[in-house]
Short mmCIF file of C-alpha atoms in Angstrom, two decimals:
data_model
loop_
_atom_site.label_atom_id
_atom_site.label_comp_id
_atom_site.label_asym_id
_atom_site.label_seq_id
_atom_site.Cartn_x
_atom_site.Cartn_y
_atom_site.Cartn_z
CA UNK A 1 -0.18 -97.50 32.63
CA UNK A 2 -0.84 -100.87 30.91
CA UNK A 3 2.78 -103.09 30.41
CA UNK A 4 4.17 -103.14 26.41
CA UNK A 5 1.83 -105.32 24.15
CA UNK A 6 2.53 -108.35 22.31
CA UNK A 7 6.18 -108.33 20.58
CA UNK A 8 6.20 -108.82 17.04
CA UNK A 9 5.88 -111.94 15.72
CA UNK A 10 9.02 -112.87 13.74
CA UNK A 11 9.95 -112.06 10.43
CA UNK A 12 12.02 -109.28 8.45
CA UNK A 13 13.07 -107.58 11.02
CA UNK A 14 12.42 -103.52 11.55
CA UNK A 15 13.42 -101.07 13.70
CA UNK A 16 11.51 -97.99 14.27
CA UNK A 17 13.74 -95.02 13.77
CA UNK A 18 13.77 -91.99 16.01
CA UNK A 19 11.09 -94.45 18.36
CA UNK A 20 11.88 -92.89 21.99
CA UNK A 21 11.86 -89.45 20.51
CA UNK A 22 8.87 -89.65 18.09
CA UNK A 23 6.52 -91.16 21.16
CA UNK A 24 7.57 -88.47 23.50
CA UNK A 25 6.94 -85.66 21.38
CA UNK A 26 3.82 -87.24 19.92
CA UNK A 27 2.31 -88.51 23.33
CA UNK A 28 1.17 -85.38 25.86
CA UNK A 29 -2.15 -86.65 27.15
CA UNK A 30 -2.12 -90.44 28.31
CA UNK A 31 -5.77 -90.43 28.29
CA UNK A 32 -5.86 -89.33 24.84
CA UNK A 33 -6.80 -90.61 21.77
CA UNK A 34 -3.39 -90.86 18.73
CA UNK A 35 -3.20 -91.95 15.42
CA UNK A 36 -0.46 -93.77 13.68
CA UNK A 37 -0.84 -93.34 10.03
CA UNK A 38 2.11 -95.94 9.03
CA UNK A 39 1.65 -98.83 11.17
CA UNK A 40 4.44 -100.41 9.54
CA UNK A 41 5.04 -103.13 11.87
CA UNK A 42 4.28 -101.62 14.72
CA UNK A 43 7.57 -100.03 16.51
CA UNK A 44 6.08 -96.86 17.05
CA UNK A 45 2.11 -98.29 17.80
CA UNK A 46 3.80 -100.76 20.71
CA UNK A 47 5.56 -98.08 21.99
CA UNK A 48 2.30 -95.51 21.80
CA UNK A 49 0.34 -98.06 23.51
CA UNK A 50 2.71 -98.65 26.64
CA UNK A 51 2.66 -95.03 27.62
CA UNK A 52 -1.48 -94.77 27.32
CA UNK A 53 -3.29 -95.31 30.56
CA UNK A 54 -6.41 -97.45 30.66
CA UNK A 55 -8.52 -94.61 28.49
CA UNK A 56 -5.89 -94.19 26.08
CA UNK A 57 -7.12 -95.05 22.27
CA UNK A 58 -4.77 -96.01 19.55
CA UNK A 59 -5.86 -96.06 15.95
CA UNK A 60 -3.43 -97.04 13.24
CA UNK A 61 -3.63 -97.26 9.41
CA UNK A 62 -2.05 -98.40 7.01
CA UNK A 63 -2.19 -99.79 3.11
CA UNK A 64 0.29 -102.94 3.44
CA UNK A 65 -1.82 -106.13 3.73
CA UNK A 66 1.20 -107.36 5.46
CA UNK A 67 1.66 -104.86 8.14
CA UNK A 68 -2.28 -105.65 8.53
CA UNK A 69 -1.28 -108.71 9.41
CA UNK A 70 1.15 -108.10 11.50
CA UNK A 71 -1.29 -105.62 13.76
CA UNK A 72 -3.34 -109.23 14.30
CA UNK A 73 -0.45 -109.92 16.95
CA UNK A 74 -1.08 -106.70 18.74
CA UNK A 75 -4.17 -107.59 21.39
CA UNK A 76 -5.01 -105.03 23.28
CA UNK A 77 -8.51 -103.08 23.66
CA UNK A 78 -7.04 -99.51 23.37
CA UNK A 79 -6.02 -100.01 19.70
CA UNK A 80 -7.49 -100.46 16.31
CA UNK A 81 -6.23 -100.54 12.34
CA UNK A 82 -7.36 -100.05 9.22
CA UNK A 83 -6.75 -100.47 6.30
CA UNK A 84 -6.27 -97.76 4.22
CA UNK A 85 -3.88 -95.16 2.85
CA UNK A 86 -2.59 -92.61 5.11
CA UNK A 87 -4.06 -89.63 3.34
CA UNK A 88 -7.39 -90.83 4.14
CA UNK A 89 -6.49 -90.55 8.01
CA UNK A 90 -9.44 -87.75 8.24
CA UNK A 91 -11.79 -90.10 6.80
CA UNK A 92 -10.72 -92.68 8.70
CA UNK A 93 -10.78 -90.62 11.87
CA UNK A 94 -14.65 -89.77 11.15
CA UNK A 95 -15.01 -93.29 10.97
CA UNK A 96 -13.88 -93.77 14.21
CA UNK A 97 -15.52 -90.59 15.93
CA UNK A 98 -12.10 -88.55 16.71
CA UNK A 99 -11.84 -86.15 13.83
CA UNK A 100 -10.92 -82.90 15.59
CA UNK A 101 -10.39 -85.11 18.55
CA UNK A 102 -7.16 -86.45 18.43
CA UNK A 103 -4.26 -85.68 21.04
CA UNK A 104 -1.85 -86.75 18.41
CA UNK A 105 -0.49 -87.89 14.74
CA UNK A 106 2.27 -90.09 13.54
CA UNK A 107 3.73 -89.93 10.19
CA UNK A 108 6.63 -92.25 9.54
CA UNK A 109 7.23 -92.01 5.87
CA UNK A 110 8.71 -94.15 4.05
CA UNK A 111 9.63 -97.96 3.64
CA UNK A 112 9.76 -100.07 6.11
CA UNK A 113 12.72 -102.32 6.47
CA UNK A 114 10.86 -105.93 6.06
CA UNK A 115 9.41 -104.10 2.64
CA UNK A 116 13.08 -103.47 1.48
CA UNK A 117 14.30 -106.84 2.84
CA UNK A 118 12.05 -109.16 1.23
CA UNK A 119 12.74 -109.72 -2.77
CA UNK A 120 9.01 -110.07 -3.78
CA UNK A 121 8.06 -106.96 -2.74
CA UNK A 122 10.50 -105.67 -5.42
CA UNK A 123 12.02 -102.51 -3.80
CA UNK A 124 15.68 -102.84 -3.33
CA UNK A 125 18.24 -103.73 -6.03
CA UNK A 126 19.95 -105.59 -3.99
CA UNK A 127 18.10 -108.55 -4.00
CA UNK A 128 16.70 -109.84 -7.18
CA UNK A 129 13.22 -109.96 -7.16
CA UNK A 130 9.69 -109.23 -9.10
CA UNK A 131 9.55 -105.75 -10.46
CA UNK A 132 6.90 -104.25 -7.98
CA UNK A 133 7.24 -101.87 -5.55
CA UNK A 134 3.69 -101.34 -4.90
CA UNK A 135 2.79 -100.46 -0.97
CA UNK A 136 -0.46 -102.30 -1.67
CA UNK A 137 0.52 -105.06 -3.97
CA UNK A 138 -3.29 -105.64 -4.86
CA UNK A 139 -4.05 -102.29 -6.23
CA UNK A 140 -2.58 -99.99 -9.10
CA UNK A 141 0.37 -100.12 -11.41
CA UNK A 142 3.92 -101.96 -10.64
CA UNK A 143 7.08 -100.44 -11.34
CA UNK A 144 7.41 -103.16 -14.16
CA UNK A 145 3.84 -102.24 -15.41
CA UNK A 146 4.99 -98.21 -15.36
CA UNK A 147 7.92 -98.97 -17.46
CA UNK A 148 6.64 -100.96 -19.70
CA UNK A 149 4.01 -98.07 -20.75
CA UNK A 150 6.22 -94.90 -19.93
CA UNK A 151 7.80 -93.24 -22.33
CA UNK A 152 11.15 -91.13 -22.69
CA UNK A 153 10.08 -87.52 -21.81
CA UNK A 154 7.89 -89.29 -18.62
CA UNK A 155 10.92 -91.00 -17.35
CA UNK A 156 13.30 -89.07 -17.59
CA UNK A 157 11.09 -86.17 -15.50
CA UNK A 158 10.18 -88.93 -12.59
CA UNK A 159 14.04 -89.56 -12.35
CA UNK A 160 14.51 -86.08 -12.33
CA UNK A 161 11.83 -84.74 -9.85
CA UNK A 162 11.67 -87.79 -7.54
CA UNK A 163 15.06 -89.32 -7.63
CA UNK A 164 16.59 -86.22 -8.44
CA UNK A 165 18.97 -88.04 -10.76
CA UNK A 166 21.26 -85.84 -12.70
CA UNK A 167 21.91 -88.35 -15.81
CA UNK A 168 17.44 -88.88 -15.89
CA UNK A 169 17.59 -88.42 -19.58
CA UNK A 170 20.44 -90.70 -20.27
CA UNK A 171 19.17 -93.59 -18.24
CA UNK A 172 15.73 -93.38 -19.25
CA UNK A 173 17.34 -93.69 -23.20
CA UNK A 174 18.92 -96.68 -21.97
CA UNK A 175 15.78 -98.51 -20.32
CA UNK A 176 14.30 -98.01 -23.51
CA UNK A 177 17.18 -99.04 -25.53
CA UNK A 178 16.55 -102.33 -23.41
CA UNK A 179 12.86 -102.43 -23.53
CA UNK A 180 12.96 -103.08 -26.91
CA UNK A 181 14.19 -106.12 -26.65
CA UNK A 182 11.88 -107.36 -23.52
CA UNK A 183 9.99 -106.36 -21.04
CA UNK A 184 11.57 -105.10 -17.52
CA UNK A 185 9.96 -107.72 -15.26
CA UNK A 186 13.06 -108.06 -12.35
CA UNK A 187 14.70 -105.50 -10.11
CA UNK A 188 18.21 -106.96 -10.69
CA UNK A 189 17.46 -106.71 -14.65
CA UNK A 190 16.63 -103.15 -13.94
CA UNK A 191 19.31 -102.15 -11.48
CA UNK A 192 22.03 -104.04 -14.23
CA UNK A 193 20.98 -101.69 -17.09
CA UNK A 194 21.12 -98.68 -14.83
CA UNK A 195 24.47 -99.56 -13.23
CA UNK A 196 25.98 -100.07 -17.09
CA UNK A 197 24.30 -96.66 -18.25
CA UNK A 198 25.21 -94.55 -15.48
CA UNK A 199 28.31 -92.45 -16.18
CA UNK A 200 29.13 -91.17 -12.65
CA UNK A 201 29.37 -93.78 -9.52
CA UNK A 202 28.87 -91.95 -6.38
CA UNK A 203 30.64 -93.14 -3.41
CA UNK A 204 29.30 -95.39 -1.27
CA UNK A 205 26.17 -95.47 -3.04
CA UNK A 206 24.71 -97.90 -5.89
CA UNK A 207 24.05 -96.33 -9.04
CA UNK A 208 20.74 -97.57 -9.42
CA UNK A 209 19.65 -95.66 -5.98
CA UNK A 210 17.87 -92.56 -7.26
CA UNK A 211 16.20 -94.48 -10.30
CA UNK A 212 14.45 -97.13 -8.07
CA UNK A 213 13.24 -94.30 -5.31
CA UNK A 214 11.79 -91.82 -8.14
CA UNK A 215 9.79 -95.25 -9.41
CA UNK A 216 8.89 -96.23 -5.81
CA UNK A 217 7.44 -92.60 -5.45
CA UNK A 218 5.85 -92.84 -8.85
CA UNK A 219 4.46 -96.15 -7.92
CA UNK A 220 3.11 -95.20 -4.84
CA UNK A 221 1.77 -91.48 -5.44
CA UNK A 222 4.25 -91.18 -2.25
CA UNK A 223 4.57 -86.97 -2.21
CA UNK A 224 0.59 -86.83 -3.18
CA UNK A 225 0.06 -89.26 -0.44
CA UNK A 226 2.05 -86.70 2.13
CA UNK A 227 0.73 -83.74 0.90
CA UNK A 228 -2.86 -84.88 1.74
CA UNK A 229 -2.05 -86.41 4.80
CA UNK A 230 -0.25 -83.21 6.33
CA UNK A 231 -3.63 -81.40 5.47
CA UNK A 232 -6.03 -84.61 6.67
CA UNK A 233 -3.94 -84.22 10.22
CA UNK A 234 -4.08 -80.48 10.36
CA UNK A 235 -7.80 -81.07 10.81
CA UNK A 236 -8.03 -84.79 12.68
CA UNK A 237 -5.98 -82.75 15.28
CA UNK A 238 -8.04 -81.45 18.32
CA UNK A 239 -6.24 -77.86 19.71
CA UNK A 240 -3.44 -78.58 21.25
CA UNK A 241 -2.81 -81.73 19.59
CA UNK A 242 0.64 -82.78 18.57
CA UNK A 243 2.03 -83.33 14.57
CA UNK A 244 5.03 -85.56 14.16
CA UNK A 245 6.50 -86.56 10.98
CA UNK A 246 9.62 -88.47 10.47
CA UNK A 247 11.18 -88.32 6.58
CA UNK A 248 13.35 -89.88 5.12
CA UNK A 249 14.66 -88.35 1.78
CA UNK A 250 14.61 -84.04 1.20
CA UNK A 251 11.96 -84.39 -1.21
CA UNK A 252 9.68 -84.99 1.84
CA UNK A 253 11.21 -82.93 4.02
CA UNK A 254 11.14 -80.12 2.59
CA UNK A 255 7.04 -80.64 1.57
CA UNK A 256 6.57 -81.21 5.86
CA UNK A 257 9.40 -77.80 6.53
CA UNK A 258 7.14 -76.18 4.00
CA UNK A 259 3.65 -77.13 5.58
CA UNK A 260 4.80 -76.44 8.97
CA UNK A 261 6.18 -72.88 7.88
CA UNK A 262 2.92 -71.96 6.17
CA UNK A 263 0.57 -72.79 9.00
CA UNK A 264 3.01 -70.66 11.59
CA UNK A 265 3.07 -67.90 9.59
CA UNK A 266 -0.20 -67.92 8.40
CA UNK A 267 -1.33 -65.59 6.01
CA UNK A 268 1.54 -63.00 5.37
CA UNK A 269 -0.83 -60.73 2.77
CA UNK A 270 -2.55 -59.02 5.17
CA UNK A 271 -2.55 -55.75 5.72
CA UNK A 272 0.20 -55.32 8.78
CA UNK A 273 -0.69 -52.60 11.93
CA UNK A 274 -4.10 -53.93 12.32
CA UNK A 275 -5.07 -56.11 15.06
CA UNK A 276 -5.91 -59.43 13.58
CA UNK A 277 -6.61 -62.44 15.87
CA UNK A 278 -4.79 -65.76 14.98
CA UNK A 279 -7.82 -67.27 13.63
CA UNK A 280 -7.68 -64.37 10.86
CA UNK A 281 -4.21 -64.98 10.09
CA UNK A 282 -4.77 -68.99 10.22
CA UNK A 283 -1.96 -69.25 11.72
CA UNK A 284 -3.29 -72.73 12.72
CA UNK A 285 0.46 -74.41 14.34
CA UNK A 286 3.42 -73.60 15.84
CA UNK A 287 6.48 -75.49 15.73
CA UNK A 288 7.83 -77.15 18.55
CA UNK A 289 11.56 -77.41 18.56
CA UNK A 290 13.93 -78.10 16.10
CA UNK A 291 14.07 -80.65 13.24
CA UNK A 292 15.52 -83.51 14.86
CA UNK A 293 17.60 -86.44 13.87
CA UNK A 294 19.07 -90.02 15.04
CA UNK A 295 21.97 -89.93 17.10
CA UNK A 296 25.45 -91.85 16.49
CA UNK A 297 24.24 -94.53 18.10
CA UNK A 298 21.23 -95.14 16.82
CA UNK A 299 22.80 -94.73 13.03
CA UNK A 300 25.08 -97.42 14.21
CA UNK A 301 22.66 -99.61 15.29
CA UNK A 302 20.32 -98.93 12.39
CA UNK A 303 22.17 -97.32 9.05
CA UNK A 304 18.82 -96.64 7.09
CA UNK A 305 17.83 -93.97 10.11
CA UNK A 306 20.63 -92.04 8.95
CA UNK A 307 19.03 -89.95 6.63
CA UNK A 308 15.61 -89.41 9.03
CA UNK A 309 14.41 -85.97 10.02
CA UNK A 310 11.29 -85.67 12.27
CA UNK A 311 9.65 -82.25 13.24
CA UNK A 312 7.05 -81.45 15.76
CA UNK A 313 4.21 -79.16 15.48
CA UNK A 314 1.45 -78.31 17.61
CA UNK A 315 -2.37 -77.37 16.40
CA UNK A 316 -3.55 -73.76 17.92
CA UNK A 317 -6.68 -73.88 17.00
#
């Protein structure tokens, strides 16, 4: 095996969660060929790379110009990126000649802790910053820019659905209240007016939290994005190959349990007592393991892993 690649250079700083246990379920075959489809910046790729012998292959994606950057410090033959969003990985796979060749996928959903960290991104309300929130900042609409069009009914059901926000209808009134008077363009403007409106604090949490993750998820076509990417996978997979996907909120969890589930079970509408081969059935994965999650340590070292969930799945065919 080849020594660990560059270190990143600095910056925000990031810590892959789950990264010992993600690379050892994901990496089977050191020969093989893997694909990270959230580069991030980098944890999991370094890690990837330093198990791969010689003819290993490691090709990344991923939509952030800035974790793009960041990949530049990574020199090492075995691995490529590209630019792109993760539920293109198929395409991007073709590209590369390893659709239905790949030994394994990464998914590590989510935002990375240098996006949350820096204020112009505009994805925590803890630090004032622009409005944003975009994972490409180049493309599509802003938080501030979906605001600033959306009305009541469409607010209030993206609160609901993606931030799961109990008071949606009552804070969405109360953006609007305030929109009439200017335009959201800051994330501390928007996380004030939230706070003020919000009739029930829960502990330890800011009451802003579920409004700015249903407008990051908005934003960013997030559950869309997964969706498509579980599917892209299921296919860039060669048989045998391994599926693992870390989450980081139930909304996604429960769209990766779901996929999972389906694809073991297969097709449950057939007629039972007749002999039906796998392939008939599509019953295209199998689980492997458990849902796993960070330990006490690792929580401790890194709070934001302690909502993570990763699952393992394996392609049959």
């Amino acid at each position: 095996m080849q020594s660990a690649p560059d270190t990143p250079p600095r910056g925000f700083r990031h810590a892959s969660v789950l990264l010992d246990g993600a690379v050892d379920a994901l990496v089977h075959d050191s020969d093989g060929a893997y694909l990270d489809g959230t580069f991030g910046r980098g944890g999991h790729s370094r890690e990837i790379l330093s198990r791969l012998s010689p003819r290993g292959r490691l090709l990344a994606i991923d939509r952030d110009p800035q974790a793009i950057a960041e990949a530049a410090a990574i020199d090492d033959p075995r691995f490529t990126i590209e630019r792109a969003e993760f539920a293109r990985l198929d395409e991007v796979a073709r590209a590369h000649e390893l659709h239905g060749r790949l030994a394994g996928v990464l998914l590590d959903i989510g935002v990375s802790s240098p996006q949350l960290d820096d204020p112009e991104r505009g994805f925590s309300f803890l630090r004032d910053g622009p409005l944003d929130m975009r994972m490409d900042p180049t493309r599509g609409e802003s938080a501030a820019g979906f605001i600033a069009r959306a009305g009541e009914a469409e607010l209030s059901r993206v609160f609901k659905e993606y931030g799961e926000e109990r008071y949606a209808r009552r804070l969405a009134r109360a953006i609007l209240a305030r929109r009439t008077e200017r335009r959201f363009e800051r994330t501390a403007d928007l996380a004030e007016v939230v706070k003020t409106a919000h009739p029930a604090w829960e502990k330890h949490k800011h009451p802003a939290t579920r409004v700015f993750q249903a407008l990051r998820i908005q934003v960013n076509g997030e559950l869309e994005q997964l969706d498509a990417a579980l599917e892209a996978a299921l296919e860039a997979l060669a048989p045998g190959g391994h599926l693992v996907v870390i989450s980081f909120h139930s909304l996604e969890d429960r769209r990766v349990k779901r996929f999972i589930r389906h694809h073991v079970r297969g097709d449950t509408h057939l007629p039972r007592g007749i002999p039906i081969r796998d392939e008939q059935l599509e019953r295209r994965l199998e689980a492997v393991g458990k849902a796993q999650r960070p330990g006490e340590s690792e929580v401790k070292e890194n709070p934001r892993a302690r909502s993570a969930v990763m699952r393992v799945a394996r392609k049959r065919y």
